[in-house]
Every structure is written in structure tokens, then in C-alpha cells.
Short mmCIF file of C-alpha atoms and ligand atoms in Angstrom, two decimals:
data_model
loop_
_atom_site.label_atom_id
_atom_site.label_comp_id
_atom_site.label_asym_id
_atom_site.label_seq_id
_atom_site.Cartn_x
_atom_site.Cartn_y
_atom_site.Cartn_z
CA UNK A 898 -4.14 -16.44 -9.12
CA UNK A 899 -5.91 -13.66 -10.38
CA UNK A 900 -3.62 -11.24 -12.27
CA UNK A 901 -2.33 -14.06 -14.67
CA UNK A 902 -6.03 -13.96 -16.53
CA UNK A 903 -7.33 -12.17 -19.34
CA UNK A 904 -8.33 -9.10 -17.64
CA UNK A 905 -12.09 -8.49 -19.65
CA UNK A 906 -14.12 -9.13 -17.02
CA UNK A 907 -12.40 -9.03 -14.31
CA UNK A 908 -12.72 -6.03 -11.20
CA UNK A 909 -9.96 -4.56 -9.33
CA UNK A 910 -10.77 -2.57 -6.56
CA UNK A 911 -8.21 -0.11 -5.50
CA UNK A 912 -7.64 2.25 -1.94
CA UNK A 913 -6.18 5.63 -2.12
CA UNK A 914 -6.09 5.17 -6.13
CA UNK A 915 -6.04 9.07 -6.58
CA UNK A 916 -2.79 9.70 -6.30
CA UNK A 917 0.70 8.36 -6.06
CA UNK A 918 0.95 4.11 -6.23
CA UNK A 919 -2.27 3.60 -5.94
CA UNK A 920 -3.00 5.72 -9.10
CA UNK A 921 -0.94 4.23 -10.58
CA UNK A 922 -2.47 0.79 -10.36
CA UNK A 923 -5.55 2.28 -11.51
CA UNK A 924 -3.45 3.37 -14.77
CA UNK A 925 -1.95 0.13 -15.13
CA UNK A 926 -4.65 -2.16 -15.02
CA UNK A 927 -7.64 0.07 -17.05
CA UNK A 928 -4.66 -0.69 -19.53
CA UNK A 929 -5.17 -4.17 -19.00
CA UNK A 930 -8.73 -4.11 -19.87
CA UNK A 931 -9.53 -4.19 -15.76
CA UNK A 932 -12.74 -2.65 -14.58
CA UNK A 933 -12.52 -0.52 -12.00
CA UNK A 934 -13.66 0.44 -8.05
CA UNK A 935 -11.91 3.40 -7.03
CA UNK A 936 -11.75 4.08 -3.31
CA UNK A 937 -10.66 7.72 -1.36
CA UNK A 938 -11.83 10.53 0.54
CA UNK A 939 -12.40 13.11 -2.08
CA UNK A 940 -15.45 12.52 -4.59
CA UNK A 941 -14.48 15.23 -6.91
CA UNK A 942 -11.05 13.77 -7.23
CA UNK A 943 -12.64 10.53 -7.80
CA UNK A 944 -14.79 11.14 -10.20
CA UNK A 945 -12.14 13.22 -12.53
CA UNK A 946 -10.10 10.04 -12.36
CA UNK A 947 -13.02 7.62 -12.72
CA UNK A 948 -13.84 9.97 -16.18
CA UNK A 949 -9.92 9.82 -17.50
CA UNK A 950 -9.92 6.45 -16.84
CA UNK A 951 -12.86 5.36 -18.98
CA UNK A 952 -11.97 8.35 -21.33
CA UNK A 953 -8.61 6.65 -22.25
CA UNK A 954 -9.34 2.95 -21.52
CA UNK A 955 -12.97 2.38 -22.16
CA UNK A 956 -13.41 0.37 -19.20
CA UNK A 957 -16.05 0.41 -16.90
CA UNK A 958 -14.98 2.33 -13.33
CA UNK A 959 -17.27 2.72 -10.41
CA UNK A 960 -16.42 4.77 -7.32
CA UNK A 961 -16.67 4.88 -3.30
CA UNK A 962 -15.74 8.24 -1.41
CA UNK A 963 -15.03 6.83 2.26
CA UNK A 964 -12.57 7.85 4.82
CA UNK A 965 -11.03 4.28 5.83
CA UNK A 966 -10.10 5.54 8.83
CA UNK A 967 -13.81 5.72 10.32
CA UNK A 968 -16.07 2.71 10.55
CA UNK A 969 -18.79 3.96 8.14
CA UNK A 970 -15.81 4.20 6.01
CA UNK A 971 -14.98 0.79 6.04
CA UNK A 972 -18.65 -0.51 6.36
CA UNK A 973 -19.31 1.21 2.83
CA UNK A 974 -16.47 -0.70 0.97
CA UNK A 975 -17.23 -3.87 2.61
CA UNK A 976 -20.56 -4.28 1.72
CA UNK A 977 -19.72 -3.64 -2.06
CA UNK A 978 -16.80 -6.16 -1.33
CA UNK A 979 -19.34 -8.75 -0.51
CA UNK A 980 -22.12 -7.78 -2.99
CA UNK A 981 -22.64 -6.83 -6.66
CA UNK A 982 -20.57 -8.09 -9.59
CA UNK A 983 -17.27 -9.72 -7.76
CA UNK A 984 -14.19 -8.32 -7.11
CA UNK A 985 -11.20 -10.63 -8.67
CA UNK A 986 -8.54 -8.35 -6.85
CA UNK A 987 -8.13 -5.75 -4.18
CA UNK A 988 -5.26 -3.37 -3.52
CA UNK A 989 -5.58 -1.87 -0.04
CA UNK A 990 -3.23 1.07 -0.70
CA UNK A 991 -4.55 3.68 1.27
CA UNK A 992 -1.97 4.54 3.88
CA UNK A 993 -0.79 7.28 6.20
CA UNK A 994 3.01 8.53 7.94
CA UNK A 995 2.81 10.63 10.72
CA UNK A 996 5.10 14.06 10.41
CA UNK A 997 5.76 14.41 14.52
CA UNK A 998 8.01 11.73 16.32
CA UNK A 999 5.69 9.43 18.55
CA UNK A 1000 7.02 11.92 21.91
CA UNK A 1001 4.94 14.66 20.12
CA UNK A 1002 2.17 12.91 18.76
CA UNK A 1003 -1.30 12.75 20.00
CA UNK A 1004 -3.40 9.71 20.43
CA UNK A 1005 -6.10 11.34 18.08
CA UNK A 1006 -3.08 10.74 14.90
CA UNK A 1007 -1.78 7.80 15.72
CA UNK A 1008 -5.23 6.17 16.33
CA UNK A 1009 -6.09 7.39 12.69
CA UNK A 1010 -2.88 5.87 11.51
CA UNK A 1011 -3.62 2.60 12.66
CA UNK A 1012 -7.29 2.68 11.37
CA UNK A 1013 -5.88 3.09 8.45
CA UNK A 1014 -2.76 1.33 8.12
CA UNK A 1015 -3.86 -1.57 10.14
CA UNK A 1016 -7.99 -1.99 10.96
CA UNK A 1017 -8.80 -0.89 7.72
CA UNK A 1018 -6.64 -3.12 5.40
CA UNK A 1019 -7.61 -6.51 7.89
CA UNK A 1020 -11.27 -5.81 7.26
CA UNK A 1021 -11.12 -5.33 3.52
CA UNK A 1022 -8.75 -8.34 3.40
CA UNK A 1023 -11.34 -10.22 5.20
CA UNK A 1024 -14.53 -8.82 3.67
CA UNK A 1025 -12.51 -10.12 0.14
CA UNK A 1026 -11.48 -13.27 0.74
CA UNK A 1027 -14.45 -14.54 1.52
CA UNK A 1028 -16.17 -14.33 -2.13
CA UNK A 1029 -12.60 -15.37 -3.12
CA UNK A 1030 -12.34 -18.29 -1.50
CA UNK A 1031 -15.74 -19.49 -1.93
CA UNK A 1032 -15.15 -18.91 -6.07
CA UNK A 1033 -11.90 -20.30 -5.83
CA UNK A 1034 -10.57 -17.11 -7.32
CA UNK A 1035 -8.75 -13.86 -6.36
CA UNK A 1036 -5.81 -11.70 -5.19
CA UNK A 1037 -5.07 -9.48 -2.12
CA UNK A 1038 -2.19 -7.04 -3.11
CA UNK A 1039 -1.80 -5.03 0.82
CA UNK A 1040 0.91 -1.94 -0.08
CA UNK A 1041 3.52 -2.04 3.38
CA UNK A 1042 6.60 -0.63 2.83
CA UNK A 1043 10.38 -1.72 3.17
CA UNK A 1044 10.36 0.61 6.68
CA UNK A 1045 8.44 -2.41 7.95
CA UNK A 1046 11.47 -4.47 8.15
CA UNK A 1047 13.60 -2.66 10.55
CA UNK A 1048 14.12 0.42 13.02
CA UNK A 1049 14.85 2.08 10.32
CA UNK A 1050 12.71 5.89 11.29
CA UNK A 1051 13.52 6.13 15.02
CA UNK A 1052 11.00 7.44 16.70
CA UNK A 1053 7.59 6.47 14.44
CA UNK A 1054 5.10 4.23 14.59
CA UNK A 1055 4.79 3.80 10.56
CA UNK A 1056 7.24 0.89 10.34
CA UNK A 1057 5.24 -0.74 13.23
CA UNK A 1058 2.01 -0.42 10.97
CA UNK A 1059 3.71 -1.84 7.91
CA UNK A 1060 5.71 -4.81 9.91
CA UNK A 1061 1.89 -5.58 11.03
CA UNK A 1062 0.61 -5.55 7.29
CA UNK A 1063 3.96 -7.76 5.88
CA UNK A 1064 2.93 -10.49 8.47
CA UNK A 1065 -0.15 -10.31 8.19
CA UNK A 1066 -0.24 -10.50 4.31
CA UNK A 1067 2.30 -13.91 4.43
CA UNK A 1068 0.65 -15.30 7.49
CA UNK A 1069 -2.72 -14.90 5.79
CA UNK A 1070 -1.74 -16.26 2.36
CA UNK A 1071 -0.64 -18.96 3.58
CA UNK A 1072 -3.84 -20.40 4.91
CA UNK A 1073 -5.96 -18.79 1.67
CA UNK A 1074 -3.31 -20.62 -1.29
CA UNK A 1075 -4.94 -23.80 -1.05
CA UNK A 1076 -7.91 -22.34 -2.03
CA UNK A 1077 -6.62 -20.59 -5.33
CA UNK A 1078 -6.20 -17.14 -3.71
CA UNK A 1079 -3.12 -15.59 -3.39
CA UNK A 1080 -2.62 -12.48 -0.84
CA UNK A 1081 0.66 -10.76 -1.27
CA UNK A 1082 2.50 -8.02 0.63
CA UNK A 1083 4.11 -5.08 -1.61
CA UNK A 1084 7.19 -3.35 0.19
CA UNK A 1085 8.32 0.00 -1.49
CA UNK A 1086 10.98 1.63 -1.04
CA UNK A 1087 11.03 5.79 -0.89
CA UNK A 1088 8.77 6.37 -4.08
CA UNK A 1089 7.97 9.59 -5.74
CA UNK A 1090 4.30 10.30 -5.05
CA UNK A 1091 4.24 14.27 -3.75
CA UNK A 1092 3.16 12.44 0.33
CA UNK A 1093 6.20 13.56 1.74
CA UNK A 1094 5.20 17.00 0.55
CA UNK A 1095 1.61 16.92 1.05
CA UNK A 1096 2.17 15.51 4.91
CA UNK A 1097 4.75 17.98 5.58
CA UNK A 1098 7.63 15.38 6.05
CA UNK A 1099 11.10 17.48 5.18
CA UNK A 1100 13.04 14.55 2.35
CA UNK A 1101 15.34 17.49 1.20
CA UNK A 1102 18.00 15.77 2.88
CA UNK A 1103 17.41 12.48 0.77
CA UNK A 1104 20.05 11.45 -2.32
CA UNK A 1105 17.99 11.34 -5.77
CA UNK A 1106 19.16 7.83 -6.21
CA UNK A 1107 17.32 6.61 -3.48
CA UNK A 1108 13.54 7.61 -5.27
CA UNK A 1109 11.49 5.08 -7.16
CA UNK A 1110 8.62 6.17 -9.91
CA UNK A 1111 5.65 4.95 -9.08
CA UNK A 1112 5.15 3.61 -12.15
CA UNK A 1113 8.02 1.41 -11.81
CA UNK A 1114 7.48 0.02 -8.29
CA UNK A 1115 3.85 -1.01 -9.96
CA UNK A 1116 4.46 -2.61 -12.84
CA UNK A 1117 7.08 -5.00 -10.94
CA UNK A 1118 4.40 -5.61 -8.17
CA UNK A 1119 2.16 -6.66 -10.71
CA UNK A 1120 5.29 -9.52 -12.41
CA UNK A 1121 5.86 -10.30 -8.87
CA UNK A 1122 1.86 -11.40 -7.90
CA UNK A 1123 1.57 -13.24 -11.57
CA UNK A 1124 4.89 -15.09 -10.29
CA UNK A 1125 3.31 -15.77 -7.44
CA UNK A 1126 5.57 -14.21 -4.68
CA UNK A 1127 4.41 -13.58 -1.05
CA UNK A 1128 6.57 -10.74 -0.42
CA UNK A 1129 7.11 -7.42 -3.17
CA UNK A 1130 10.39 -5.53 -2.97
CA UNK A 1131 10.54 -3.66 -6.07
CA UNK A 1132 14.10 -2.53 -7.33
CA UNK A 1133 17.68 -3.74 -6.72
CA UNK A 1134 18.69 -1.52 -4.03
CA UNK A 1135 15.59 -2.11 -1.88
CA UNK A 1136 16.07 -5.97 -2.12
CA UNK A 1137 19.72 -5.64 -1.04
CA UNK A 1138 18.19 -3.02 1.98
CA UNK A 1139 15.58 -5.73 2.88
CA UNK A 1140 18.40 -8.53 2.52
CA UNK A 1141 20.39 -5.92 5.22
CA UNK A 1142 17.97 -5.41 7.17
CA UNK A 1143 16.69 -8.78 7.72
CA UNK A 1144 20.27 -9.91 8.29
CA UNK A 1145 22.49 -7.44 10.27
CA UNK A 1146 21.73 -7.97 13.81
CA UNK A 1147 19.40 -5.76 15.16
CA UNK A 1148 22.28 -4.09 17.51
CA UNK A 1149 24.14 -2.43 14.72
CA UNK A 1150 20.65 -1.62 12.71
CA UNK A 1151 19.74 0.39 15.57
CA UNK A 1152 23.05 2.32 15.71
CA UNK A 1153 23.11 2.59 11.94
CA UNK A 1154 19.80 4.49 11.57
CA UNK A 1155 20.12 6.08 15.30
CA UNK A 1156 18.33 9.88 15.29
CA UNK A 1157 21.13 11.95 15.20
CA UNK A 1158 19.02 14.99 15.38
CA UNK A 1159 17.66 13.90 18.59
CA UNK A 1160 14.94 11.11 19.91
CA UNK A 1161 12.01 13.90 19.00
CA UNK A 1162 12.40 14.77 15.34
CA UNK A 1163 10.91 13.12 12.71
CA UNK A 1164 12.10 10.08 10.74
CA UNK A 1165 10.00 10.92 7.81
CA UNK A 1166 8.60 7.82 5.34
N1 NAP B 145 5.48 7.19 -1.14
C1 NAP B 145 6.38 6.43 -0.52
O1 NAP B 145 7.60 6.76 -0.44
C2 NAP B 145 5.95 5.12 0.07
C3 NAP B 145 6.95 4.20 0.46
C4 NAP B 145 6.56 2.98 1.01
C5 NAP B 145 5.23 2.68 1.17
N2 NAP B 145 4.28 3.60 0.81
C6 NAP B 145 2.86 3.24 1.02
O2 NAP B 145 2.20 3.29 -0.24
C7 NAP B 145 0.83 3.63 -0.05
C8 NAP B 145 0.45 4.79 -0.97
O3 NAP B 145 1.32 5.87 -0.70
P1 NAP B 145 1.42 7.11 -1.72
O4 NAP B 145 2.71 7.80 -1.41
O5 NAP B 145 1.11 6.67 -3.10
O6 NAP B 145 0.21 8.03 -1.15
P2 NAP B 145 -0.41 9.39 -1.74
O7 NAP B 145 0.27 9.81 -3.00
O8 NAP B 145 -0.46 10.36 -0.62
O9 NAP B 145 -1.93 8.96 -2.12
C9 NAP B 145 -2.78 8.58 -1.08
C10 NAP B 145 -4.09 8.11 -1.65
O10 NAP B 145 -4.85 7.55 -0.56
C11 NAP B 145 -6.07 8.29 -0.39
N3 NAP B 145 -6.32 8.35 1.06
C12 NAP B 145 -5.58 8.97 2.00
N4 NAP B 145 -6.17 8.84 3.21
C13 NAP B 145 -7.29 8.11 3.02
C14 NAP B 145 -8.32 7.66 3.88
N5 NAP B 145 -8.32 7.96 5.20
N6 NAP B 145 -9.33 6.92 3.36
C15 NAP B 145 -9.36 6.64 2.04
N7 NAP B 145 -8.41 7.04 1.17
C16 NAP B 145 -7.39 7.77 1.66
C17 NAP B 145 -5.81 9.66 -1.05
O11 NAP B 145 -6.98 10.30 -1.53
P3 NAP B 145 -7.86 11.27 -0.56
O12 NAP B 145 -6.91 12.24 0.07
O13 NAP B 145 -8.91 11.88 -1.46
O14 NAP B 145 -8.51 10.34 0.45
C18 NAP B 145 -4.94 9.22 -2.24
O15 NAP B 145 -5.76 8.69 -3.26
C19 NAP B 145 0.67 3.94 1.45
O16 NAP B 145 0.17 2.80 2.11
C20 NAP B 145 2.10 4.22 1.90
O17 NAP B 145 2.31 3.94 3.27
C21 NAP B 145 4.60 4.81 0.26
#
């Protein structure tokens, strides 16, 4: 397993790692003497963060602006998945929640949130593991989210995308552990990151209590992969939800977290 090394030396390539979690990571593991591929949209962006990085940490940070929602996109971190200096351990964090219930969404969103969500993070996994396998060598960390485990935002497709990245992630790692490389899903809860705001989902209704720091929610994803565990749900109250959630029959769940503003508002993250 990867994270349990000496970091010199070893690459971690990171989606989305501008902002929010995936930041975060970035943060975390430059602190761990990690180099560096930084993946999002916005070059400018990337590059500022690429320069604090290396600023503070002194390691070595490359960058790829691509939209992983589009094919070229994907082609473009691929091929520097399966070429160049090797990549020890990839974080496919890059993900999207839609702000209109399914009833008022278009196909044009909801096909870009499962380019994202979904195609994108299978064909980095894939593009990875093979390197990893062959060497013997590497980790998968694929960012889901505890919505994945239960109707718990009637009326979006999110939890669908992240139910299809938390089986996929176990299902995979189960046929890549023999080979020394260890793929694990990471479930957050509602995490401070400025999304909701950015994406126009209304939270003001949410308790305080219920918000995780970033920060937090990475540092125990990175215990959890050096342990070993298939499945990341950071923080107390998020294991007992997931515990809930995988337990109460489905019945009650969906008359628990029914829409009581109606089947066509939104459910938010
Ligand atoms: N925040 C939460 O409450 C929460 C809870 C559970 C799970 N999650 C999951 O955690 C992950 C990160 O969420 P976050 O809240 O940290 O997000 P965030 O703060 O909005 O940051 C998103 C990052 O992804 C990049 N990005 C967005 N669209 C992209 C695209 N099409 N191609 C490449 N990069 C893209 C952004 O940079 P550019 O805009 O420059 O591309 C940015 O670096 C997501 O998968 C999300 O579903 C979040």
C-alpha cells in the first residue's frame, strides 16, 4: 500500500485539487514530502497553487488543466497516468451536484454529472492501475460521499453517482489487493468547501454541527488508506449515519428523508 511509505519520491496525482477536499490533499501530502500532479479546469488557479505549494513545501508539482467531463479531458490525464515518472497514488476528487431536482434538469447537466462523477473516475482508475499493478505498487483513493448510501436527497441523481463510485471502488479493490494495490472509496459527510455556494445549492437550512473541515475529513482518509480500509467514513456522526442508513429498512429511510417541500425542489449535497 502506497501511503504507508516514505513519501520522497513518491507522486500523487490529485482531481479538482484547487479547492475544497481535494486541496486539501494537495496540502497534506506536499507536507509529506509528496510530489505533485494537480488536475482542474482553471490553469491560472492551478498554477497559483502549483507555486504555493512548492513555495512552502519544496516539492516538485506539475500540472494538467482538463475539463474531466469531456474526452480530451480525460485523454490528457491518462496518457500522463500511463507515461513519465509513475504515479504511486491517485485521488479522483473532481466531482459535481446538480442544483435543480432531476424533474427540472436537462440531459445536457446530468450527462456532465455523470462524465464526471462516473466515466471520468473509471477511466483514471483504470488508466492507474495498470502501472500499479504491473509495479506491484499503488493506491486509488475515489472521493463518493455518504449520500451514496441511501435516498437520502429525493429527487437527485448525485447519490446515484456516488453509490456507483462506493461499489465500484470495493468491487475493484478487491480483484487489484493481491497485487499490492489498494483502491479505496472515501465517503464524506456535508464538508465545508464554499460548493454549496459556488453551485447555488441553498444549506442555510443546515445545523452547524452537521459540517466537517476539510482538513479533518482528509487527514482521517489518509489513517484510514495506511490501515488499509476499503470504505472511508470520516467522523463519528457520519459512521453512525452510514451504520443507519445501511440498516433501517429502506421503507422508513424513504419516509425519513421524504421532500417535504415537494418532489421538484432540490435536495442539495
Ligand atoms: N463538499 C461536500 O459537502 C461534499 C460531501 C461529500 C462528497 N463530496 C465530494 O467531494 C469532492 C470534492 O468536493 P468539494 O466540495 O471539495 O469541491 P469544490 O470545493 O467545489 O472543488 C472542486 C474542485 O474540482 C475542480 N473541478 C470541478 N469540475 C471539474 C471538471 N469538470 N474537471 C476537472 N476539475 C474540475 C475545481 O476546479 P476548476 O473549477 O478549476 O475545474 C476544484 O478544484 C466531490 O467529488 C464531491 O462530490 C463533497
Amino acid at each position: 500500500m502506497t501511503a504507508d511509505r516514505p513519501a520522497p519520491g513518491r507522486r500523487a496525482l490529485i482531481t479538482g485539487a484547487t479547492a475544497g477536499i481535494g486541496e486539501s490533499f494537495a496540502r497534506q501530502l506536499s507536507a509529506e514530502g509528496w510530489d505533485l500532479i494537480l488536475v482542474a479546469r482553471d490553469a491560472t488557479r492551478l498554477d497559483a497553487t502549483a507555486a504555493e505549494l512548492t513555495g512552502r513545501y519544496g516539492n516538485r508539482v506539475e500540472v494538467i488543466p482538463a475539463d474531466l467531463s469531456t474526452d480530451d479531458g480525460c485523454g490528457r490525464v491518462e496518457r500522463r497516468l500511463a507515461t513519465g515518472d509513475p504515479v504511486h497514488l491517485l485521488v479522483n476528487n473532481a466531482g459535481l451536484s446538480l442544483s435543480r431536482p432531476f424533474l427540472r434538469s436537462t440531459v445536457a447537466d446530468e450527462t456532465q454529472l455523470l462524465r464526471l462523477n462516473v466515466h471520468a473516475v473509471l477511466r483514471l482508475t483504470l488508466a492507474a492501475l495498470g502501472p500499479m499493478t504491473e509495479r506491484g505498487d499503488g493506491a486509488v483513493i475515489n472521493v463518493s460521499s455518504v449520500a451514496g448510501f441511501g435516498p437520502v436527497m429525493p429527487g437527485s441523481t448525485y447519490p446515484a453517482s456516488k453509490a456507483w463510485v462506493t461499489s465500484f471502488s470495493e468491487s475493484i479493490g478487491q480483484s487489484t489487493r493481491a497485487s499490492g494495490v489498494h483502491v479505496m472509496a472515501l465517503c464524506p459527510g456535508y464538508t465545508r468547501t464554499g460548493y454549496h455556494e459556488r453551485t447555488g445549492i441553498d444549506m442555510s437550512a443546515m445545523p452547524r454541527w452537521i459540517w466537517l473541515r476539510a482538513d479533518d475529513v482528509v487527514a482521517e482518509a489518509l489513517r484510514d488508506l495506511r490501515k488499509g480500509k476499503t470504505v472511508s467514513v470520516p467522523d463519528w456522526k457520519y459512521k453512525l449515519a452510514v451504520a443507519s442508513l445501511r440498516h433501517v429498512p429502506r421503507r422508513l429511510l424513504r419516509g425519513a428523508f421524504r421532500d417535504r417541500r415537494g418532489q421538484l425542489d432540490p435536495a442539495g449535497e
